[in-house]
Amino acid sequence: MANVVVVGSQWGDEGKGKIVDWLSEKADVVVRFQGGHNAGHTLVVDGKTYKLSLLPSGIVRGGKLSIIGNGVVIDPWALFSEINQLKSLGVDVGPDNLRIAENAVLILPLHQDLDAARENSAGIQKIGTTGRGIGPAYEDKVGRRAIRVMDLQDLDQLDVKVERLLHHHNLLRKGYGLEALKNSDVIDKLKEIKDLIIPYIDSTWLLMDKLRREGKQILFEGAQGILLDIDFGTYPYVTSSNTVAAQAAIGSGIGPKSIDYVLGITKAYTTRVGNGPFPTELDDEVGQRLGEVGNEFGTVTGRTRRCGWFDAALVRQTTKVAGITGIALTKLDVLDGFEELKICTGYKLNGKIIDYLPSSEQAQRNVEPIYITLSGWKESTKGARSWSDLPAQAVKYVREVESLIEVPIAVLSTSPEREDTILVKDPFLR
């Protein structure tokens, strides 16, 4: 058996929630290893819809241990709001099935204040953040002034740590015209939630080492997508963490040799939320149709996603950067009924043909997509559970995608329902 990492191969919103839920049936442990509550997963289980932001998708499955790793930045108020929401839907959530890394960083209200102030003052240079304090929290982490989960267990030392944090933040707040904060403003807020979060705290790296040695099956769940990676994404229109598969090891405290398979979740077309370059974006009725049929609205923000044709050059690039072993292709059914479909195979830039997206923001905006055109299909693929259920042209489209991205299709999803899945290669089997 293998330990599996699931990452998004595009700009996020590829359908990771369903695939992780589908895989979690075989997993003993599901680990979230980066990001915060700026990303969301929608799960449909037995007719019930669950919207998750911080909690690993395995939490809705009985008998699974969920872990929030050290690479995640945690808004404790958002976390317990999510826990209470799940409890209202009949999901059992408690210290027995959820553990939180003691060295994970906390998102505080002052981080959200700073996030909003920056974005509001950016004018046309807005990044398009969710305003939830993710970036400022990561900044404090690397600046070595963050408040971490474990700090809630030692209130005697908290005053000194908050003073160091506010020495930085109050200077920024003054620059943005915000009122300065006192230590008590922060500490009183933390006292509100410390007793809620303390029962969940654990040395999760040690716990996972024990579970691994016992032969437990571990599923690592990423948020967002590789094109939002702080190093390899469309910078500066990216998130504040590494979203590539290698982060699963760093963001959870498990050695890279313990990762056996990387599954890249890939939408059969391309979408993006927020600002930034998007070579295959369609500002026409085709793009509008993709959005409407695909219900392309952000789980967390509700923002309309920008839509375009499948970009094989981009996915080929992200599979190499992340070391993706196999692809789970999702939302094939959204393409039903199109007369023709296009796939981007590369770009033209300054008169030259290139097969990758350059790192330069200006170059990314100037590339012109090179397309091939395939015939569409009129039959429905929705709910297909075997290759024989698919129209011939749909199979041809999938095989063309597979050939162009140079990674095999391991899983094919044909609806939001977990059962509507075609398994080609089981990621959990070596």
JSON list of N, CA and C in Angstrom, two decimals, residues 80-154:
[
{"chain": "A", "resi": 80, "resn": "PHE", "atom": "N", "xyz": [-13.54, 26.74, 14.62]},
{"chain": "A", "resi": 80, "resn": "PHE", "atom": "CA", "xyz": [-14.62, 26.24, 15.48]},
{"chain": "A", "resi": 80, "resn": "PHE", "atom": "C", "xyz": [-16.00, 26.57, 14.93]},
{"chain": "A", "resi": 81, "resn": "SER", "atom": "N", "xyz": [-16.09, 27.59, 14.12]},
{"chain": "A", "resi": 81, "resn": "SER", "atom": "CA", "xyz": [-17.34, 27.84, 13.40]},
{"chain": "A", "resi": 81, "resn": "SER", "atom": "C", "xyz": [-17.60, 26.69, 12.43]},
{"chain": "A", "resi": 82, "resn": "GLU", "atom": "N", "xyz": [-16.55, 26.24, 11.75]},
{"chain": "A", "resi": 82, "resn": "GLU", "atom": "CA", "xyz": [-16.67, 25.13, 10.80]},
{"chain": "A", "resi": 82, "resn": "GLU", "atom": "C", "xyz": [-17.00, 23.83, 11.54]},
{"chain": "A", "resi": 83, "resn": "ILE", "atom": "N", "xyz": [-16.34, 23.60, 12.67]},
{"chain": "A", "resi": 83, "resn": "ILE", "atom": "CA", "xyz": [-16.62, 22.40, 13.47]},
{"chain": "A", "resi": 83, "resn": "ILE", "atom": "C", "xyz": [-18.08, 22.39, 13.92]},
{"chain": "A", "resi": 84, "resn": "ASN", "atom": "N", "xyz": [-18.57, 23.51, 14.40]},
{"chain": "A", "resi": 84, "resn": "ASN", "atom": "CA", "xyz": [-19.96, 23.58, 14.87]},
{"chain": "A", "resi": 84, "resn": "ASN", "atom": "C", "xyz": [-20.95, 23.38, 13.73]},
{"chain": "A", "resi": 85, "resn": "GLN", "atom": "N", "xyz": [-20.58, 23.89, 12.55]},
{"chain": "A", "resi": 85, "resn": "GLN", "atom": "CA", "xyz": [-21.45, 23.71, 11.39]},
{"chain": "A", "resi": 85, "resn": "GLN", "atom": "C", "xyz": [-21.56, 22.23, 11.03]},
{"chain": "A", "resi": 86, "resn": "LEU", "atom": "N", "xyz": [-20.42, 21.53, 11.06]},
{"chain": "A", "resi": 86, "resn": "LEU", "atom": "CA", "xyz": [-20.44, 20.10, 10.75]},
{"chain": "A", "resi": 86, "resn": "LEU", "atom": "C", "xyz": [-21.21, 19.32, 11.80]},
{"chain": "A", "resi": 87, "resn": "LYS", "atom": "N", "xyz": [-21.05, 19.70, 13.06]},
{"chain": "A", "resi": 87, "resn": "LYS", "atom": "CA", "xyz": [-21.79, 19.02, 14.12]},
{"chain": "A", "resi": 87, "resn": "LYS", "atom": "C", "xyz": [-23.29, 19.17, 13.92]},
{"chain": "A", "resi": 88, "resn": "SER", "atom": "N", "xyz": [-23.71, 20.35, 13.42]},
{"chain": "A", "resi": 88, "resn": "SER", "atom": "CA", "xyz": [-25.14, 20.57, 13.18]},
{"chain": "A", "resi": 88, "resn": "SER", "atom": "C", "xyz": [-25.67, 19.69, 12.05]},
{"chain": "A", "resi": 89, "resn": "LEU", "atom": "N", "xyz": [-24.73, 19.20, 11.20]},
{"chain": "A", "resi": 89, "resn": "LEU", "atom": "CA", "xyz": [-25.11, 18.30, 10.11]},
{"chain": "A", "resi": 89, "resn": "LEU", "atom": "C", "xyz": [-24.95, 16.84, 10.49]},
{"chain": "A", "resi": 90, "resn": "GLY", "atom": "N", "xyz": [-24.64, 16.60, 11.77]},
{"chain": "A", "resi": 90, "resn": "GLY", "atom": "CA", "xyz": [-24.55, 15.22, 12.25]},
{"chain": "A", "resi": 90, "resn": "GLY", "atom": "C", "xyz": [-23.18, 14.61, 12.16]},
{"chain": "A", "resi": 91, "resn": "VAL", "atom": "N", "xyz": [-22.15, 15.41, 11.89]},
{"chain": "A", "resi": 91, "resn": "VAL", "atom": "CA", "xyz": [-20.78, 14.89, 11.79]},
{"chain": "A", "resi": 91, "resn": "VAL", "atom": "C", "xyz": [-20.11, 14.98, 13.16]},
{"chain": "A", "resi": 92, "resn": "ASP", "atom": "N", "xyz": [-19.51, 13.90, 13.59]},
{"chain": "A", "resi": 92, "resn": "ASP", "atom": "CA", "xyz": [-18.82, 13.87, 14.88]},
{"chain": "A", "resi": 92, "resn": "ASP", "atom": "C", "xyz": [-17.42, 14.45, 14.72]},
{"chain": "A", "resi": 93, "resn": "VAL", "atom": "N", "xyz": [-17.12, 15.52, 15.44]},
{"chain": "A", "resi": 93, "resn": "VAL", "atom": "CA", "xyz": [-15.80, 16.15, 15.42]},
{"chain": "A", "resi": 93, "resn": "VAL", "atom": "C", "xyz": [-15.34, 16.36, 16.86]},
{"chain": "A", "resi": 94, "resn": "GLY", "atom": "N", "xyz": [-14.19, 15.81, 17.20]},
{"chain": "A", "resi": 94, "resn": "GLY", "atom": "CA", "xyz": [-13.65, 15.97, 18.55]},
{"chain": "A", "resi": 94, "resn": "GLY", "atom": "C", "xyz": [-12.19, 15.57, 18.57]},
{"chain": "A", "resi": 95, "resn": "PRO", "atom": "N", "xyz": [-11.55, 15.67, 19.72]},
{"chain": "A", "resi": 95, "resn": "PRO", "atom": "CA", "xyz": [-10.13, 15.33, 19.83]},
{"chain": "A", "resi": 95, "resn": "PRO", "atom": "C", "xyz": [-9.80, 13.89, 19.44]},
{"chain": "A", "resi": 96, "resn": "ASP", "atom": "N", "xyz": [-10.79, 13.00, 19.44]},
{"chain": "A", "resi": 96, "resn": "ASP", "atom": "CA", "xyz": [-10.54, 11.62, 19.06]},
{"chain": "A", "resi": 96, "resn": "ASP", "atom": "C", "xyz": [-10.29, 11.47, 17.56]},
{"chain": "A", "resi": 97, "resn": "ASN", "atom": "N", "xyz": [-10.88, 12.38, 16.75]},
{"chain": "A", "resi": 97, "resn": "ASN", "atom": "CA", "xyz": [-10.70, 12.23, 15.30]},
{"chain": "A", "resi": 97, "resn": "ASN", "atom": "C", "xyz": [-10.10, 13.46, 14.63]},
{"chain": "A", "resi": 98, "resn": "LEU", "atom": "N", "xyz": [-9.68, 14.45, 15.44]},
{"chain": "A", "resi": 98, "resn": "LEU", "atom": "CA", "xyz": [-9.01, 15.64, 14.88]},
{"chain": "A", "resi": 98, "resn": "LEU", "atom": "C", "xyz": [-7.87, 16.05, 15.80]},
{"chain": "A", "resi": 99, "resn": "ARG", "atom": "N", "xyz": [-6.68, 16.18, 15.20]},
{"chain": "A", "resi": 99, "resn": "ARG", "atom": "CA", "xyz": [-5.51, 16.65, 15.93]},
{"chain": "A", "resi": 99, "resn": "ARG", "atom": "C", "xyz": [-4.91, 17.84, 15.19]},
{"chain": "A", "resi": 100, "resn": "ILE", "atom": "N", "xyz": [-4.37, 18.79, 15.96]},
{"chain": "A", "resi": 100, "resn": "ILE", "atom": "CA", "xyz": [-3.81, 20.02, 15.39]},
{"chain": "A", "resi": 100, "resn": "ILE", "atom": "C", "xyz": [-2.35, 20.15, 15.80]},
{"chain": "A", "resi": 101, "resn": "ALA", "atom": "N", "xyz": [-1.50, 20.44, 14.83]},
{"chain": "A", "resi": 101, "resn": "ALA", "atom": "CA", "xyz": [-0.07, 20.56, 15.09]},
{"chain": "A", "resi": 101, "resn": "ALA", "atom": "C", "xyz": [0.20, 21.69, 16.07]},
{"chain": "A", "resi": 102, "resn": "GLU", "atom": "N", "xyz": [0.98, 21.39, 17.12]},
{"chain": "A", "resi": 102, "resn": "GLU", "atom": "CA", "xyz": [1.28, 22.39, 18.13]},
{"chain": "A", "resi": 102, "resn": "GLU", "atom": "C", "xyz": [2.08, 23.57, 17.58]},
{"chain": "A", "resi": 103, "resn": "ASN", "atom": "N", "xyz": [2.84, 23.34, 16.48]},
{"chain": "A", "resi": 103, "resn": "ASN", "atom": "CA", "xyz": [3.69, 24.39, 15.92]},
{"chain": "A", "resi": 103, "resn": "ASN", "atom": "C", "xyz": [3.05, 25.08, 14.72]},
{"chain": "A", "resi": 104, "resn": "ALA", "atom": "N", "xyz": [1.75, 24.90, 14.52]},
{"chain": "A", "resi": 104, "resn": "ALA", "atom": "CA", "xyz": [1.04, 25.65, 13.47]},
{"chain": "A", "resi": 104, "resn": "ALA", "atom": "C", "xyz": [0.82, 27.09, 13.94]},
{"chain": "A", "resi": 105, "resn": "VAL", "atom": "N", "xyz": [0.82, 28.02, 12.99]},
{"chain": "A", "resi": 105, "resn": "VAL", "atom": "CA", "xyz": [0.68, 29.45, 13.28]},
{"chain": "A", "resi": 105, "resn": "VAL", "atom": "C", "xyz": [-0.80, 29.85, 13.32]},
{"chain": "A", "resi": 106, "resn": "LEU", "atom": "N", "xyz": [-1.13, 30.75, 14.24]},
{"chain": "A", "resi": 106, "resn": "LEU", "atom": "CA", "xyz": [-2.49, 31.25, 14.36]},
{"chain": "A", "resi": 106, "resn": "LEU", "atom": "C", "xyz": [-2.71, 32.51, 13.52]},
{"chain": "A", "resi": 107, "resn": "ILE", "atom": "N", "xyz": [-3.86, 32.58, 12.88]},
{"chain": "A", "resi": 107, "resn": "ILE", "atom": "CA", "xyz": [-4.31, 33.82, 12.23]},
{"chain": "A", "resi": 107, "resn": "ILE", "atom": "C", "xyz": [-5.13, 34.59, 13.26]},
{"chain": "A", "resi": 108, "resn": "LEU", "atom": "N", "xyz": [-4.76, 35.85, 13.47]},
{"chain": "A", "resi": 108, "resn": "LEU", "atom": "CA", "xyz": [-5.45, 36.70, 14.45]},
{"chain": "A", "resi": 108, "resn": "LEU", "atom": "C", "xyz": [-6.23, 37.79, 13.72]},
{"chain": "A", "resi": 109, "resn": "PRO", "atom": "N", "xyz": [-7.17, 38.44, 14.39]},
{"chain": "A", "resi": 109, "resn": "PRO", "atom": "CA", "xyz": [-7.91, 39.53, 13.75]},
{"chain": "A", "resi": 109, "resn": "PRO", "atom": "C", "xyz": [-7.01, 40.62, 13.18]},
{"chain": "A", "resi": 110, "resn": "LEU", "atom": "N", "xyz": [-5.87, 40.87, 13.80]},
{"chain": "A", "resi": 110, "resn": "LEU", "atom": "CA", "xyz": [-4.97, 41.90, 13.27]},
{"chain": "A", "resi": 110, "resn": "LEU", "atom": "C", "xyz": [-4.41, 41.53, 11.91]},
{"chain": "A", "resi": 111, "resn": "HIS", "atom": "N", "xyz": [-4.30, 40.24, 11.62]},
{"chain": "A", "resi": 111, "resn": "HIS", "atom": "CA", "xyz": [-3.86, 39.80, 10.29]},
{"chain": "A", "resi": 111, "resn": "HIS", "atom": "C", "xyz": [-4.91, 40.14, 9.23]},
{"chain": "A", "resi": 112, "resn": "GLN", "atom": "N", "xyz": [-6.16, 39.96, 9.58]},
{"chain": "A", "resi": 112, "resn": "GLN", "atom": "CA", "xyz": [-7.24, 40.29, 8.65]},
{"chain": "A", "resi": 112, "resn": "GLN", "atom": "C", "xyz": [-7.32, 41.80, 8.43]},
{"chain": "A", "resi": 113, "resn": "ASP", "atom": "N", "xyz": [-7.08, 42.57, 9.51]},
{"chain": "A", "resi": 113, "resn": "ASP", "atom": "CA", "xyz": [-7.05, 44.04, 9.38]},
{"chain": "A", "resi": 113, "resn": "ASP", "atom": "C", "xyz": [-6.00, 44.46, 8.36]},
{"chain": "A", "resi": 114, "resn": "LEU", "atom": "N", "xyz": [-4.81, 43.89, 8.49]},
{"chain": "A", "resi": 114, "resn": "LEU", "atom": "CA", "xyz": [-3.70, 44.25, 7.61]},
{"chain": "A", "resi": 114, "resn": "LEU", "atom": "C", "xyz": [-3.98, 43.81, 6.18]},
{"chain": "A", "resi": 115, "resn": "ASP", "atom": "N", "xyz": [-4.51, 42.62, 6.01]},
{"chain": "A", "resi": 115, "resn": "ASP", "atom": "CA", "xyz": [-4.83, 42.09, 4.68]},
{"chain": "A", "resi": 115, "resn": "ASP", "atom": "C", "xyz": [-5.81, 43.03, 3.97]},
{"chain": "A", "resi": 116, "resn": "ALA", "atom": "N", "xyz": [-6.86, 43.43, 4.66]},
{"chain": "A", "resi": 116, "resn": "ALA", "atom": "CA", "xyz": [-7.88, 44.29, 4.07]},
{"chain": "A", "resi": 116, "resn": "ALA", "atom": "C", "xyz": [-7.32, 45.68, 3.76]},
{"chain": "A", "resi": 117, "resn": "ALA", "atom": "N", "xyz": [-6.51, 46.22, 4.68]},
{"chain": "A", "resi": 117, "resn": "ALA", "atom": "CA", "xyz": [-5.95, 47.56, 4.47]},
{"chain": "A", "resi": 117, "resn": "ALA", "atom": "C", "xyz": [-5.04, 47.59, 3.25]},
{"chain": "A", "resi": 118, "resn": "ARG", "atom": "N", "xyz": [-4.24, 46.58, 3.11]},
{"chain": "A", "resi": 118, "resn": "ARG", "atom": "CA", "xyz": [-3.34, 46.51, 1.94]},
{"chain": "A", "resi": 118, "resn": "ARG", "atom": "C", "xyz": [-4.12, 46.41, 0.64]},
{"chain": "A", "resi": 119, "resn": "GLU", "atom": "N", "xyz": [-5.09, 45.53, 0.62]},
{"chain": "A", "resi": 119, "resn": "GLU", "atom": "CA", "xyz": [-5.84, 45.30, -0.61]},
{"chain": "A", "resi": 119, "resn": "GLU", "atom": "C", "xyz": [-6.65, 46.54, -0.99]},
{"chain": "A", "resi": 120, "resn": "ASN", "atom": "N", "xyz": [-7.21, 47.20, 0.01]},
{"chain": "A", "resi": 120, "resn": "ASN", "atom": "CA", "xyz": [-8.02, 48.40, -0.26]},
{"chain": "A", "resi": 120, "resn": "ASN", "atom": "C", "xyz": [-7.19, 49.56, -0.78]},
{"chain": "A", "resi": 121, "resn": "SER", "atom": "N", "xyz": [-5.91, 49.58, -0.40]},
{"chain": "A", "resi": 121, "resn": "SER", "atom": "CA", "xyz": [-5.05, 50.68, -0.83]},
{"chain": "A", "resi": 121, "resn": "SER", "atom": "C", "xyz": [-4.28, 50.36, -2.12]},
{"chain": "A", "resi": 122, "resn": "ALA", "atom": "N", "xyz": [-4.47, 49.15, -2.64]},
{"chain": "A", "resi": 122, "resn": "ALA", "atom": "CA", "xyz": [-3.66, 48.72, -3.80]},
{"chain": "A", "resi": 122, "resn": "ALA", "atom": "C", "xyz": [-4.19, 49.24, -5.12]},
{"chain": "A", "resi": 123, "resn": "GLY", "atom": "N", "xyz": [-5.43, 49.69, -5.16]},
{"chain": "A", "resi": 123, "resn": "GLY", "atom": "CA", "xyz": [-6.00, 50.20, -6.42]},
{"chain": "A", "resi": 123, "resn": "GLY", "atom": "C", "xyz": [-6.03, 49.13, -7.49]},
{"chain": "A", "resi": 124, "resn": "ILE", "atom": "N", "xyz": [-5.54, 49.47, -8.67]},
{"chain": "A", "resi": 124, "resn": "ILE", "atom": "CA", "xyz": [-5.57, 48.53, -9.79]},
{"chain": "A", "resi": 124, "resn": "ILE", "atom": "C", "xyz": [-4.54, 47.41, -9.63]},
{"chain": "A", "resi": 125, "resn": "GLN", "atom": "N", "xyz": [-3.69, 47.52, -8.63]},
{"chain": "A", "resi": 125, "resn": "GLN", "atom": "CA", "xyz": [-2.68, 46.48, -8.40]},
{"chain": "A", "resi": 125, "resn": "GLN", "atom": "C", "xyz": [-3.12, 45.46, -7.37]},
{"chain": "A", "resi": 126, "resn": "LYS", "atom": "N", "xyz": [-4.41, 45.36, -7.14]},
{"chain": "A", "resi": 126, "resn": "LYS", "atom": "CA", "xyz": [-4.92, 44.38, -6.19]},
{"chain": "A", "resi": 126, "resn": "LYS", "atom": "C", "xyz": [-4.51, 42.97, -6.62]},
{"chain": "A", "resi": 127, "resn": "ILE", "atom": "N", "xyz": [-4.14, 42.15, -5.62]},
{"chain": "A", "resi": 127, "resn": "ILE", "atom": "CA", "xyz": [-3.79, 40.76, -5.89]},
{"chain": "A", "resi": 127, "resn": "ILE", "atom": "C", "xyz": [-5.04, 39.91, -6.04]},
{"chain": "A", "resi": 128, "resn": "GLY", "atom": "N", "xyz": [-6.10, 40.30, -5.32]},
{"chain": "A", "resi": 128, "resn": "GLY", "atom": "CA", "xyz": [-7.33, 39.50, -5.34]},
{"chain": "A", "resi": 128, "resn": "GLY", "atom": "C", "xyz": [-7.37, 38.50, -4.20]},
{"chain": "A", "resi": 129, "resn": "THR", "atom": "N", "xyz": [-6.80, 38.87, -3.04]},
{"chain": "A", "resi": 129, "resn": "THR", "atom": "CA", "xyz": [-6.81, 37.96, -1.89]},
{"chain": "A", "resi": 129, "resn": "THR", "atom": "C", "xyz": [-8.23, 37.84, -1.34]},
{"chain": "A", "resi": 130, "resn": "THR", "atom": "N", "xyz": [-8.41, 36.84, -0.49]},
{"chain": "A", "resi": 130, "resn": "THR", "atom": "CA", "xyz": [-9.71, 36.65, 0.16]},
{"chain": "A", "resi": 130, "resn": "THR", "atom": "C", "xyz": [-9.86, 37.57, 1.37]},
{"chain": "A", "resi": 131, "resn": "GLY", "atom": "N", "xyz": [-8.79, 38.25, 1.76]},
{"chain": "A", "resi": 131, "resn": "GLY", "atom": "CA", "xyz": [-8.85, 39.16, 2.90]},
{"chain": "A", "resi": 131, "resn": "GLY", "atom": "C", "xyz": [-8.96, 38.47, 4.24]},
{"chain": "A", "resi": 132, "resn": "ARG", "atom": "N", "xyz": [-8.53, 37.22, 4.31]},
{"chain": "A", "resi": 132, "resn": "ARG", "atom": "CA", "xyz": [-8.72, 36.44, 5.53]},
{"chain": "A", "resi": 132, "resn": "ARG", "atom": "C", "xyz": [-7.46, 36.37, 6.39]},
{"chain": "A", "resi": 133, "resn": "GLY", "atom": "N", "xyz": [-6.44, 37.15, 6.05]},
{"chain": "A", "resi": 133, "resn": "GLY", "atom": "CA", "xyz": [-5.26, 37.23, 6.90]},
{"chain": "A", "resi": 133, "resn": "GLY", "atom": "C", "xyz": [-4.21, 36.18, 6.65]},
{"chain": "A", "resi": 134, "resn": "ILE", "atom": "N", "xyz": [-4.35, 35.42, 5.57]},
{"chain": "A", "resi": 134, "resn": "ILE", "atom": "CA", "xyz": [-3.42, 34.32, 5.29]},
{"chain": "A", "resi": 134, "resn": "ILE", "atom": "C", "xyz": [-1.99, 34.83, 5.08]},
{"chain": "A", "resi": 135, "resn": "GLY", "atom": "N", "xyz": [-1.83, 35.78, 4.15]},
{"chain": "A", "resi": 135, "resn": "GLY", "atom": "CA", "xyz": [-0.51, 36.30, 3.84]},
{"chain": "A", "resi": 135, "resn": "GLY", "atom": "C", "xyz": [0.18, 36.93, 5.04]},
{"chain": "A", "resi": 136, "resn": "PRO", "atom": "N", "xyz": [-0.48, 37.87, 5.75]},
{"chain": "A", "resi": 136, "resn": "PRO", "atom": "CA", "xyz": [0.16, 38.46, 6.94]},
{"chain": "A", "resi": 136, "resn": "PRO", "atom": "C", "xyz": [0.55, 37.42, 8.00]},
{"chain": "A", "resi": 137, "resn": "ALA", "atom": "N", "xyz": [-0.23, 36.36, 8.15]},
{"chain": "A", "resi": 137, "resn": "ALA", "atom": "CA", "xyz": [0.12, 35.32, 9.13]},
{"chain": "A", "resi": 137, "resn": "ALA", "atom": "C", "xyz": [1.39, 34.59, 8.72]},
{"chain": "A", "resi": 138, "resn": "TYR", "atom": "N", "xyz": [1.50, 34.27, 7.43]},
{"chain": "A", "resi": 138, "resn": "TYR", "atom": "CA", "xyz": [2.74, 33.64, 6.95]},
{"chain": "A", "resi": 138, "resn": "TYR", "atom": "C", "xyz": [3.93, 34.58, 7.06]},
{"chain": "A", "resi": 139, "resn": "GLU", "atom": "N", "xyz": [3.70, 35.88, 6.86]},
{"chain": "A", "resi": 139, "resn": "GLU", "atom": "CA", "xyz": [4.78, 36.85, 7.02]},
{"chain": "A", "resi": 139, "resn": "GLU", "atom": "C", "xyz": [5.30, 36.84, 8.46]},
{"chain": "A", "resi": 140, "resn": "ASP", "atom": "N", "xyz": [4.39, 36.78, 9.42]},
{"chain": "A", "resi": 140, "resn": "ASP", "atom": "CA", "xyz": [4.81, 36.74, 10.82]},
{"chain": "A", "resi": 140, "resn": "ASP", "atom": "C", "xyz": [5.53, 35.43, 11.14]},
{"chain": "A", "resi": 141, "resn": "LYS", "atom": "N", "xyz": [5.14, 34.37, 10.46]},
{"chain": "A", "resi": 141, "resn": "LYS", "atom": "CA", "xyz": [5.82, 33.08, 10.67]},
{"chain": "A", "resi": 141, "resn": "LYS", "atom": "C", "xyz": [7.28, 33.17, 10.26]},
{"chain": "A", "resi": 142, "resn": "VAL", "atom": "N", "xyz": [7.53, 33.64, 9.05]},
{"chain": "A", "resi": 142, "resn": "VAL", "atom": "CA", "xyz": [8.93, 33.72, 8.60]},
{"chain": "A", "resi": 142, "resn": "VAL", "atom": "C", "xyz": [9.67, 34.87, 9.28]},
{"chain": "A", "resi": 143, "resn": "GLY", "atom": "N", "xyz": [8.92, 35.85, 9.82]},
{"chain": "A", "resi": 143, "resn": "GLY", "atom": "CA", "xyz": [9.53, 36.93, 10.57]},
{"chain": "A", "resi": 143, "resn": "GLY", "atom": "C", "xyz": [9.81, 36.57, 12.02]},
{"chain": "A", "resi": 144, "resn": "ARG", "atom": "N", "xyz": [9.45, 35.33, 12.40]},
{"chain": "A", "resi": 144, "resn": "ARG", "atom": "CA", "xyz": [9.73, 34.77, 13.73]},
{"chain": "A", "resi": 144, "resn": "ARG", "atom": "C", "xyz": [9.08, 35.56, 14.87]},
{"chain": "A", "resi": 145, "resn": "ARG", "atom": "N", "xyz": [7.87, 36.03, 14.59]},
{"chain": "A", "resi": 145, "resn": "ARG", "atom": "CA", "xyz": [7.14, 36.76, 15.63]},
{"chain": "A", "resi": 145, "resn": "ARG", "atom": "C", "xyz": [5.70, 36.23, 15.76]},
{"chain": "A", "resi": 146, "resn": "ALA", "atom": "N", "xyz": [5.38, 35.13, 15.10]},
{"chain": "A", "resi": 146, "resn": "ALA", "atom": "CA", "xyz": [4.01, 34.62, 15.09]},
{"chain": "A", "resi": 146, "resn": "ALA", "atom": "C", "xyz": [3.62, 34.02, 16.44]},
{"chain": "A", "resi": 147, "resn": "ILE", "atom": "N", "xyz": [2.33, 34.03, 16.70]},
{"chain": "A", "resi": 147, "resn": "ILE", "atom": "CA", "xyz": [1.76, 33.28, 17.83]},
{"chain": "A", "resi": 147, "resn": "ILE", "atom": "C", "xyz": [1.35, 31.92, 17.29]},
{"chain": "A", "resi": 148, "resn": "ARG", "atom": "N", "xyz": [1.86, 30.87, 17.92]},
{"chain": "A", "resi": 148, "resn": "ARG", "atom": "CA", "xyz": [1.59, 29.52, 17.46]},
{"chain": "A", "resi": 148, "resn": "ARG", "atom": "C", "xyz": [0.57, 28.83, 18.38]},
{"chain": "A", "resi": 149, "resn": "VAL", "atom": "N", "xyz": [0.04, 27.73, 17.90]},
{"chain": "A", "resi": 149, "resn": "VAL", "atom": "CA", "xyz": [-1.00, 27.02, 18.65]},
{"chain": "A", "resi": 149, "resn": "VAL", "atom": "C", "xyz": [-0.51, 26.68, 20.05]},
{"chain": "A", "resi": 150, "resn": "MET", "atom": "N", "xyz": [0.73, 26.20, 20.17]},
{"chain": "A", "resi": 150, "resn": "MET", "atom": "CA", "xyz": [1.26, 25.79, 21.47]},
{"chain": "A", "resi": 150, "resn": "MET", "atom": "C", "xyz": [1.33, 26.94, 22.48]},
{"chain": "A", "resi": 151, "resn": "ASP", "atom": "N", "xyz": [1.40, 28.19, 21.98]},
{"chain": "A", "resi": 151, "resn": "ASP", "atom": "CA", "xyz": [1.51, 29.34, 22.88]},
{"chain": "A", "resi": 151, "resn": "ASP", "atom": "C", "xyz": [0.27, 29.51, 23.75]},
{"chain": "A", "resi": 152, "resn": "LEU", "atom": "N", "xyz": [-0.86, 28.94, 23.31]},
{"chain": "A", "resi": 152, "resn": "LEU", "atom": "CA", "xyz": [-2.09, 29.04, 24.10]},
{"chain": "A", "resi": 152, "resn": "LEU", "atom": "C", "xyz": [-1.99, 28.24, 25.39]},
{"chain": "A", "resi": 153, "resn": "GLN", "atom": "N", "xyz": [-1.01, 27.34, 25.47]},
{"chain": "A", "resi": 153, "resn": "GLN", "atom": "CA", "xyz": [-0.84, 26.51, 26.68]},
{"chain": "A", "resi": 153, "resn": "GLN", "atom": "C", "xyz": [0.01, 27.20, 27.73]},
{"chain": "A", "resi": 154, "resn": "ASP", "atom": "N", "xyz": [0.61, 28.34, 27.39]},
{"chain": "A", "resi": 154, "resn": "ASP", "atom": "CA", "xyz": [1.53, 29.01, 28.31]},
{"chain": "A", "resi": 154, "resn": "ASP", "atom": "C", "xyz": [1.24, 30.51, 28.30]}
]
